Amino acid sequence: MKPVTKITILLFFILIIIGCNNTNKGSYKPPFYESDSLRIVYYKLNSSERYSETIMLSKEELKNCINYTYSYKNLQESNDSISFYKDSIVLNNRKINFLQDKTYLNGTRETLLRKYEVDYIYNSLNLFFNEKNKLVMSRSISANIVVEYYNKSDPSNIHSLILKDSTFFEPEW
């Protein structure tokens, strides 16, 4: 082989190696993951018995969605997974439907809540989310079970404001 051909082939392979190493450096973003504990209170509506537990809330930011996993100890055997996509929200592989939103004034602070519903074969749920997509409250319509989620960013009386609001808290499905 001529020396010019050897140099050309060598340069070609060097360019391929450099190109392959630089191609995907900026395109891969590892998922962001964090978890924290969260206090919940659950009870049957119009009952004096209330139960409290501390659960784990995990947040995972993926390429196409943000996923929250609520890991319970006593409330239920399985975890709840809520995924926020650009154009939809999914609870445990079931798309939830937007119903309405409402802004509550708490002193000088406004809190926006969004109400959604999800239908299952034997049960329907109403879910209440804050503006940061954190679950504030859920209501099982057929079993009349309410679960209050105590997020650090929510006003301390937000649950009582929702419960007192007969229009917003009214079960919908």
PDB file of N, CA and C in Angstrom, residues 6-87:
ATOM      1  N   LYS A   6      -2.395   4.596   3.358  1.00  0.00           N
ATOM      2  CA  LYS A   6      -2.353   4.206   4.769  1.00  0.00           C
ATOM      3  C   LYS A   6      -2.742   5.379   5.663  1.00  0.00           C
ATOM      4  N   ILE A   7      -2.227   6.547   5.366  1.00  0.00           N
ATOM      5  CA  ILE A   7      -2.544   7.746   6.160  1.00  0.00           C
ATOM      6  C   ILE A   7      -4.025   8.089   6.014  1.00  0.00           C
ATOM      7  N   THR A   8      -4.565   7.976   4.807  1.00  0.00           N
ATOM      8  CA  THR A   8      -5.979   8.278   4.574  1.00  0.00           C
ATOM      9  C   THR A   8      -6.863   7.310   5.355  1.00  0.00           C
ATOM     10  N   ILE A   9      -6.552   6.023   5.316  1.00  0.00           N
ATOM     11  CA  ILE A   9      -7.331   5.020   6.050  1.00  0.00           C
ATOM     12  C   ILE A   9      -7.225   5.263   7.554  1.00  0.00           C
ATOM     13  N   LEU A  10      -6.032   5.566   8.035  1.00  0.00           N
ATOM     14  CA  LEU A  10      -5.824   5.848   9.452  1.00  0.00           C
ATOM     15  C   LEU A  10      -6.631   7.074   9.890  1.00  0.00           C
ATOM     16  N   LEU A  11      -6.603   8.147   9.109  1.00  0.00           N
ATOM     17  CA  LEU A  11      -7.385   9.352   9.420  1.00  0.00           C
ATOM     18  C   LEU A  11      -8.884   9.052   9.405  1.00  0.00           C
ATOM     19  N   PHE A  12      -9.317   8.235   8.457  1.00  0.00           N
ATOM     20  CA  PHE A  12     -10.725   7.863   8.361  1.00  0.00           C
ATOM     21  C   PHE A  12     -11.181   7.145   9.638  1.00  0.00           C
ATOM     22  N   PHE A  13     -10.408   6.172  10.122  1.00  0.00           N
ATOM     23  CA  PHE A  13     -10.747   5.448  11.341  1.00  0.00           C
ATOM     24  C   PHE A  13     -10.706   6.353  12.572  1.00  0.00           C
ATOM     25  N   ILE A  14      -9.768   7.266  12.625  1.00  0.00           N
ATOM     26  CA  ILE A  14      -9.698   8.210  13.750  1.00  0.00           C
ATOM     27  C   ILE A  14     -10.943   9.083  13.772  1.00  0.00           C
ATOM     28  N   LEU A  15     -11.379   9.570  12.618  1.00  0.00           N
ATOM     29  CA  LEU A  15     -12.594  10.389  12.541  1.00  0.00           C
ATOM     30  C   LEU A  15     -13.830   9.596  12.965  1.00  0.00           C
ATOM     31  N   ILE A  16     -13.905   8.331  12.570  1.00  0.00           N
ATOM     32  CA  ILE A  16     -15.040   7.491  12.970  1.00  0.00           C
ATOM     33  C   ILE A  16     -15.055   7.305  14.484  1.00  0.00           C
ATOM     34  N   ILE A  17     -13.913   7.023  15.073  1.00  0.00           N
ATOM     35  CA  ILE A  17     -13.828   6.819  16.526  1.00  0.00           C
ATOM     36  C   ILE A  17     -14.209   8.095  17.267  1.00  0.00           C
ATOM     37  N   ILE A  18     -13.692   9.231  16.839  1.00  0.00           N
ATOM     38  CA  ILE A  18     -14.026  10.510  17.485  1.00  0.00           C
ATOM     39  C   ILE A  18     -15.506  10.814  17.306  1.00  0.00           C
ATOM     40  N   GLY A  19     -16.026  10.595  16.111  1.00  0.00           N
ATOM     41  CA  GLY A  19     -17.438  10.858  15.838  1.00  0.00           C
ATOM     42  C   GLY A  19     -18.361   9.992  16.666  1.00  0.00           C
ATOM     43  N   CYS A  20     -18.042   8.718  16.822  1.00  0.00           N
ATOM     44  CA  CYS A  20     -18.876   7.808  17.614  1.00  0.00           C
ATOM     45  C   CYS A  20     -18.865   8.181  19.090  1.00  0.00           C
ATOM     46  N   ASN A  21     -17.756   8.647  19.584  1.00  0.00           N
ATOM     47  CA  ASN A  21     -17.672   9.024  20.995  1.00  0.00           C
ATOM     48  C   ASN A  21     -18.435  10.302  21.297  1.00  0.00           C
ATOM     49  N   ASN A  22     -18.581  11.200  20.349  1.00  0.00           N
ATOM     50  CA  ASN A  22     -19.234  12.485  20.588  1.00  0.00           C
ATOM     51  C   ASN A  22     -20.701  12.505  20.195  1.00  0.00           C
ATOM     52  N   THR A  23     -21.206  11.506  19.501  1.00  0.00           N
ATOM     53  CA  THR A  23     -22.559  11.548  18.961  1.00  0.00           C
ATOM     54  C   THR A  23     -23.626  11.649  20.033  1.00  0.00           C
ATOM     55  N   ASN A  24     -23.581  10.836  21.059  1.00  0.00           N
ATOM     56  CA  ASN A  24     -24.670  10.750  22.022  1.00  0.00           C
ATOM     57  C   ASN A  24     -24.385  11.424  23.352  1.00  0.00           C
ATOM     58  N   LYS A  25     -23.325  12.170  23.464  1.00  0.00           N
ATOM     59  CA  LYS A  25     -22.982  12.747  24.771  1.00  0.00           C
ATOM     60  C   LYS A  25     -24.054  13.698  25.283  1.00  0.00           C
ATOM     61  N   GLY A  26     -24.654  14.523  24.439  1.00  0.00           N
ATOM     62  CA  GLY A  26     -25.647  15.489  24.894  1.00  0.00           C
ATOM     63  C   GLY A  26     -27.073  14.985  24.816  1.00  0.00           C
ATOM     64  N   SER A  27     -27.343  13.868  24.162  1.00  0.00           N
ATOM     65  CA  SER A  27     -28.718  13.433  23.954  1.00  0.00           C
ATOM     66  C   SER A  27     -29.256  12.569  25.099  1.00  0.00           C
ATOM     67  N   TYR A  28     -28.431  11.896  25.845  1.00  0.00           N
ATOM     68  CA  TYR A  28     -28.914  11.048  26.930  1.00  0.00           C
ATOM     69  C   TYR A  28     -28.955  11.831  28.232  1.00  0.00           C
ATOM     70  N   LYS A  29     -30.135  11.836  28.834  1.00  0.00           N
ATOM     71  CA  LYS A  29     -30.295  12.494  30.126  1.00  0.00           C
ATOM     72  C   LYS A  29     -30.822  11.441  31.099  1.00  0.00           C
ATOM     73  N   PRO A  30     -30.064  11.105  32.132  1.00  0.00           N
ATOM     74  CA  PRO A  30     -30.540  10.086  33.067  1.00  0.00           C
ATOM     75  C   PRO A  30     -31.772  10.592  33.819  1.00  0.00           C
ATOM     76  N   PRO A  31     -32.669   9.687  34.216  1.00  0.00           N
ATOM     77  CA  PRO A  31     -33.861  10.121  34.937  1.00  0.00           C
ATOM     78  C   PRO A  31     -33.501  10.734  36.287  1.00  0.00           C
ATOM     79  N   PHE A  32     -34.279  11.742  36.683  1.00  0.00           N
ATOM     80  CA  PHE A  32     -34.109  12.378  37.982  1.00  0.00           C
ATOM     81  C   PHE A  32     -35.040  11.675  38.951  1.00  0.00           C
ATOM     82  N   TYR A  33     -34.543  11.317  40.123  1.00  0.00           N
ATOM     83  CA  TYR A  33     -35.326  10.551  41.079  1.00  0.00           C
ATOM     84  C   TYR A  33     -35.152  11.149  42.467  1.00  0.00           C
ATOM     85  N   GLU A  34     -36.268  11.314  43.179  1.00  0.00           N
ATOM     86  CA  GLU A  34     -36.206  11.753  44.571  1.00  0.00           C
ATOM     87  C   GLU A  34     -37.371  11.131  45.325  1.00  0.00           C
ATOM     88  N   SER A  35     -37.240  11.028  46.635  1.00  0.00           N
ATOM     89  CA  SER A  35     -38.339  10.508  47.443  1.00  0.00           C
ATOM     90  C   SER A  35     -38.372  11.237  48.778  1.00  0.00           C
ATOM     91  N   ASP A  36     -39.561  11.227  49.371  1.00  0.00           N
ATOM     92  CA  ASP A  36     -39.769  11.916  50.633  1.00  0.00           C
ATOM     93  C   ASP A  36     -40.932  11.235  51.342  1.00  0.00           C
ATOM     94  N   SER A  37     -41.038  11.452  52.639  1.00  0.00           N
ATOM     95  CA  SER A  37     -42.176  10.909  53.371  1.00  0.00           C
ATOM     96  C   SER A  37     -43.313  11.929  53.345  1.00  0.00           C
ATOM     97  N   LEU A  38     -44.522  11.414  53.472  1.00  0.00           N
ATOM     98  CA  LEU A  38     -45.719  12.243  53.382  1.00  0.00           C
ATOM     99  C   LEU A  38     -46.755  11.676  54.339  1.00  0.00           C
ATOM    100  N   ARG A  39     -47.385  12.544  55.092  1.00  0.00           N
ATOM    101  CA  ARG A  39     -48.415  12.099  56.031  1.00  0.00           C
ATOM    102  C   ARG A  39     -49.768  12.111  55.337  1.00  0.00           C
ATOM    103  N   ILE A  40     -50.547  11.059  55.560  1.00  0.00           N
ATOM    104  CA  ILE A  40     -51.912  11.012  55.042  1.00  0.00           C
ATOM    105  C   ILE A  40     -52.863  10.706  56.188  1.00  0.00           C
ATOM    106  N   VAL A  41     -54.102  11.136  56.030  1.00  0.00           N
ATOM    107  CA  VAL A  41     -55.179  10.810  56.950  1.00  0.00           C
ATOM    108  C   VAL A  41     -56.312  10.271  56.093  1.00  0.00           C
ATOM    109  N   TYR A  42     -56.875   9.134  56.483  1.00  0.00           N
ATOM    110  CA  TYR A  42     -57.976   8.570  55.707  1.00  0.00           C
ATOM    111  C   TYR A  42     -59.108   8.158  56.633  1.00  0.00           C
ATOM    112  N   TYR A  43     -60.324   8.236  56.104  1.00  0.00           N
ATOM    113  CA  TYR A  43     -61.518   7.984  56.896  1.00  0.00           C
ATOM    114  C   TYR A  43     -62.714   7.812  55.977  1.00  0.00           C
ATOM    115  N   LYS A  44     -63.760   7.225  56.534  1.00  0.00           N
ATOM    116  CA  LYS A  44     -65.035   7.132  55.832  1.00  0.00           C
ATOM    117  C   LYS A  44     -65.772   8.435  56.101  1.00  0.00           C
ATOM    118  N   LEU A  45     -66.322   9.021  55.047  1.00  0.00           N
ATOM    119  CA  LEU A  45     -67.021  10.298  55.176  1.00  0.00           C
ATOM    120  C   LEU A  45     -68.144  10.184  56.204  1.00  0.00           C
ATOM    121  N   ASN A  46     -68.301  11.194  57.027  1.00  0.00           N
ATOM    122  CA  ASN A  46     -69.301  11.267  58.097  1.00  0.00           C
ATOM    123  C   ASN A  46     -69.063  10.238  59.200  1.00  0.00           C
ATOM    124  N   SER A  47     -67.829   9.810  59.361  1.00  0.00           N
ATOM    125  CA  SER A  47     -67.461   8.905  60.444  1.00  0.00           C
ATOM    126  C   SER A  47     -66.450   9.620  61.339  1.00  0.00           C
ATOM    127  N   SER A  48     -66.474   9.305  62.618  1.00  0.00           N
ATOM    128  CA  SER A  48     -65.537   9.960  63.534  1.00  0.00           C
ATOM    129  C   SER A  48     -64.175   9.260  63.566  1.00  0.00           C
ATOM    130  N   GLU A  49     -64.095   8.026  63.098  1.00  0.00           N
ATOM    131  CA  GLU A  49     -62.827   7.291  63.103  1.00  0.00           C
ATOM    132  C   GLU A  49     -61.928   7.782  61.977  1.00  0.00           C
ATOM    133  N   ARG A  50     -60.707   8.156  62.354  1.00  0.00           N
ATOM    134  CA  ARG A  50     -59.713   8.607  61.379  1.00  0.00           C
ATOM    135  C   ARG A  50     -58.428   7.831  61.606  1.00  0.00           C
ATOM    136  N   TYR A  51     -57.758   7.541  60.504  1.00  0.00           N
ATOM    137  CA  TYR A  51     -56.512   6.789  60.554  1.00  0.00           C
ATOM    138  C   TYR A  51     -55.425   7.615  59.889  1.00  0.00           C
ATOM    139  N   SER A  52     -54.241   7.514  60.422  1.00  0.00           N
ATOM    140  CA  SER A  52     -53.124   8.293  59.905  1.00  0.00           C
ATOM    141  C   SER A  52     -51.935   7.373  59.671  1.00  0.00           C
ATOM    142  N   GLU A  53     -51.162   7.661  58.658  1.00  0.00           N
ATOM    143  CA  GLU A  53     -49.922   6.932  58.417  1.00  0.00           C
ATOM    144  C   GLU A  53     -48.969   7.812  57.625  1.00  0.00           C
ATOM    145  N   THR A  54     -47.719   7.454  57.683  1.00  0.00           N
ATOM    146  CA  THR A  54     -46.696   8.130  56.895  1.00  0.00           C
ATOM    147  C   THR A  54     -46.340   7.216  55.734  1.00  0.00           C
ATOM    148  N   ILE A  55     -46.429   7.752  54.527  1.00  0.00           N
ATOM    149  CA  ILE A  55     -46.148   6.969  53.329  1.00  0.00           C
ATOM    150  C   ILE A  55     -44.913   7.538  52.640  1.00  0.00           C
ATOM    151  N   MET A  56     -44.424   6.819  51.648  1.00  0.00           N
ATOM    152  CA  MET A  56     -43.306   7.312  50.835  1.00  0.00           C
ATOM    153  C   MET A  56     -43.853   7.841  49.517  1.00  0.00           C
ATOM    154  N   LEU A  57     -43.394   9.018  49.148  1.00  0.00           N
ATOM    155  CA  LEU A  57     -43.731   9.614  47.859  1.00  0.00           C
ATOM    156  C   LEU A  57     -42.448   9.705  47.054  1.00  0.00           C
ATOM    157  N   SER A  58     -42.426   9.027  45.923  1.00  0.00           N
ATOM    158  CA  SER A  58     -41.254   9.042  45.050  1.00  0.00           C
ATOM    159  C   SER A  58     -41.597   9.776  43.766  1.00  0.00           C
ATOM    160  N   LYS A  59     -40.653  10.575  43.309  1.00  0.00           N
ATOM    161  CA  LYS A  59     -40.839  11.328  42.066  1.00  0.00           C
ATOM    162  C   LYS A  59     -39.722  10.940  41.110  1.00  0.00           C
ATOM    163  N   GLU A  60     -40.110  10.613  39.885  1.00  0.00           N
ATOM    164  CA  GLU A  60     -39.142  10.246  38.864  1.00  0.00           C
ATOM    165  C   GLU A  60     -39.452  11.043  37.599  1.00  0.00           C
ATOM    166  N   GLU A  61     -38.485  11.829  37.160  1.00  0.00           N
ATOM    167  CA  GLU A  61     -38.649  12.604  35.934  1.00  0.00           C
ATOM    168  C   GLU A  61     -38.030  11.827  34.785  1.00  0.00           C
ATOM    169  N   LEU A  62     -38.872  11.392  33.877  1.00  0.00           N
ATOM    170  CA  LEU A  62     -38.432  10.649  32.711  1.00  0.00           C
ATOM    171  C   LEU A  62     -38.469  11.558  31.488  1.00  0.00           C
ATOM    172  N   LYS A  63     -38.109  11.014  30.353  1.00  0.00           N
ATOM    173  CA  LYS A  63     -38.039  11.808  29.127  1.00  0.00           C
ATOM    174  C   LYS A  63     -39.404  12.372  28.728  1.00  0.00           C
ATOM    175  N   ASN A  64     -40.466  11.565  28.836  1.00  0.00           N
ATOM    176  CA  ASN A  64     -41.771  11.999  28.357  1.00  0.00           C
ATOM    177  C   ASN A  64     -42.812  12.213  29.452  1.00  0.00           C
ATOM    178  N   CYS A  65     -42.440  12.017  30.725  1.00  0.00           N
ATOM    179  CA  CYS A  65     -43.419  12.213  31.794  1.00  0.00           C
ATOM    180  C   CYS A  65     -42.726  12.391  33.143  1.00  0.00           C
ATOM    181  N   ILE A  66     -43.530  12.821  34.103  1.00  0.00           N
ATOM    182  CA  ILE A  66     -43.108  12.862  35.505  1.00  0.00           C
ATOM    183  C   ILE A  66     -43.995  11.872  36.240  1.00  0.00           C
ATOM    184  N   ASN A  67     -43.383  10.959  36.964  1.00  0.00           N
ATOM    185  CA  ASN A  67     -44.116   9.891  37.621  1.00  0.00           C
ATOM    186  C   ASN A  67     -43.990  10.029  39.139  1.00  0.00           C
ATOM    187  N   TYR A  68     -45.142  10.013  39.824  1.00  0.00           N
ATOM    188  CA  TYR A  68     -45.186  10.011  41.283  1.00  0.00           C
ATOM    189  C   TYR A  68     -45.685   8.642  41.735  1.00  0.00           C
ATOM    190  N   THR A  69     -44.993   8.041  42.697  1.00  0.00           N
ATOM    191  CA  THR A  69     -45.428   6.766  43.259  1.00  0.00           C
ATOM    192  C   THR A  69     -45.701   6.962  44.742  1.00  0.00           C
ATOM    193  N   TYR A  70     -46.922   6.636  45.148  1.00  0.00           N
ATOM    194  CA  TYR A  70     -47.347   6.730  46.541  1.00  0.00           C
ATOM    195  C   TYR A  70     -47.314   5.314  47.121  1.00  0.00           C
ATOM    196  N   SER A  71     -46.401   5.065  48.055  1.00  0.00           N
ATOM    197  CA  SER A  71     -46.222   3.734  48.645  1.00  0.00           C
ATOM    198  C   SER A  71     -46.854   3.714  50.031  1.00  0.00           C
ATOM    199  N   TYR A  72     -47.942   2.961  50.151  1.00  0.00           N
ATOM    200  CA  TYR A  72     -48.709   2.907  51.391  1.00  0.00           C
ATOM    201  C   TYR A  72     -48.264   1.740  52.264  1.00  0.00           C
ATOM    202  N   LYS A  73     -48.541   1.861  53.563  1.00  0.00           N
ATOM    203  CA  LYS A  73     -48.281   0.766  54.495  1.00  0.00           C
ATOM    204  C   LYS A  73     -49.591   0.074  54.873  1.00  0.00           C
ATOM    205  N   ASN A  74     -50.606   0.862  55.265  1.00  0.00           N
ATOM    206  CA  ASN A  74     -51.846   0.297  55.790  1.00  0.00           C
ATOM    207  C   ASN A  74     -53.079   0.596  54.944  1.00  0.00           C
ATOM    208  N   LEU A  75     -53.116   1.700  54.270  1.00  0.00           N
ATOM    209  CA  LEU A  75     -54.315   2.114  53.538  1.00  0.00           C
ATOM    210  C   LEU A  75     -54.712   1.085  52.490  1.00  0.00           C
ATOM    211  N   GLN A  76     -53.758   0.610  51.727  1.00  0.00           N
ATOM    212  CA  GLN A  76     -54.020  -0.396  50.701  1.00  0.00           C
ATOM    213  C   GLN A  76     -52.752  -1.195  50.449  1.00  0.00           C
ATOM    214  N   GLU A  77     -52.921  -2.352  49.833  1.00  0.00           N
ATOM    215  CA  GLU A  77     -51.783  -3.251  49.617  1.00  0.00           C
ATOM    216  C   GLU A  77     -50.884  -2.798  48.477  1.00  0.00           C
ATOM    217  N   SER A  78     -51.463  -2.171  47.473  1.00  0.00           N
ATOM    218  CA  SER A  78     -50.674  -1.775  46.301  1.00  0.00           C
ATOM    219  C   SER A  78     -50.335  -0.288  46.341  1.00  0.00           C
ATOM    220  N   ASN A  79     -49.344   0.078  45.570  1.00  0.00           N
ATOM    221  CA  ASN A  79     -48.952   1.482  45.451  1.00  0.00           C
ATOM    222  C   ASN A  79     -49.811   2.161  44.395  1.00  0.00           C
ATOM    223  N   ASP A  80     -49.882   3.478  44.469  1.00  0.00           N
ATOM    224  CA  ASP A  80     -50.515   4.270  43.417  1.00  0.00           C
ATOM    225  C   ASP A  80     -49.425   4.939  42.613  1.00  0.00           C
ATOM    226  N   SER A  81     -49.576   4.896  41.314  1.00  0.00           N
ATOM    227  CA  SER A  81     -48.627   5.545  40.422  1.00  0.00           C
ATOM    228  C   SER A  81     -49.384   6.561  39.576  1.00  0.00           C
ATOM    229  N   ILE A  82     -48.955   7.819  39.648  1.00  0.00           N
ATOM    230  CA  ILE A  82     -49.586   8.882  38.866  1.00  0.00           C
ATOM    231  C   ILE A  82     -48.538   9.448  37.930  1.00  0.00           C
ATOM    232  N   SER A  83     -48.831   9.388  36.636  1.00  0.00           N
ATOM    233  CA  SER A  83     -47.897   9.858  35.613  1.00  0.00           C
ATOM    234  C   SER A  83     -48.479  11.069  34.904  1.00  0.00           C
ATOM    235  N   PHE A  84     -47.694  12.134  34.859  1.00  0.00           N
ATOM    236  CA  PHE A  84     -48.098  13.364  34.189  1.00  0.00           C
ATOM    237  C   PHE A  84     -47.381  13.448  32.851  1.00  0.00           C
ATOM    238  N   TYR A  85     -48.149  13.330  31.780  1.00  0.00           N
ATOM    239  CA  TYR A  85     -47.630  13.490  30.425  1.00  0.00           C
ATOM    240  C   TYR A  85     -47.978  14.892  29.948  1.00  0.00           C
ATOM    241  N   LYS A  86     -47.507  15.250  28.783  1.00  0.00           N
ATOM    242  CA  LYS A  86     -47.755  16.589  28.252  1.00  0.00           C
ATOM    243  C   LYS A  86     -49.257  16.860  28.095  1.00  0.00           C
ATOM    244  N   ASP A  87     -50.021  15.874  27.660  1.00  0.00           N
ATOM    245  CA  ASP A  87     -51.432  16.100  27.368  1.00  0.00           C
ATOM    246  C   ASP A  87     -52.387  15.211  28.166  1.00  0.00           C
TER     247      ASP A  87
END
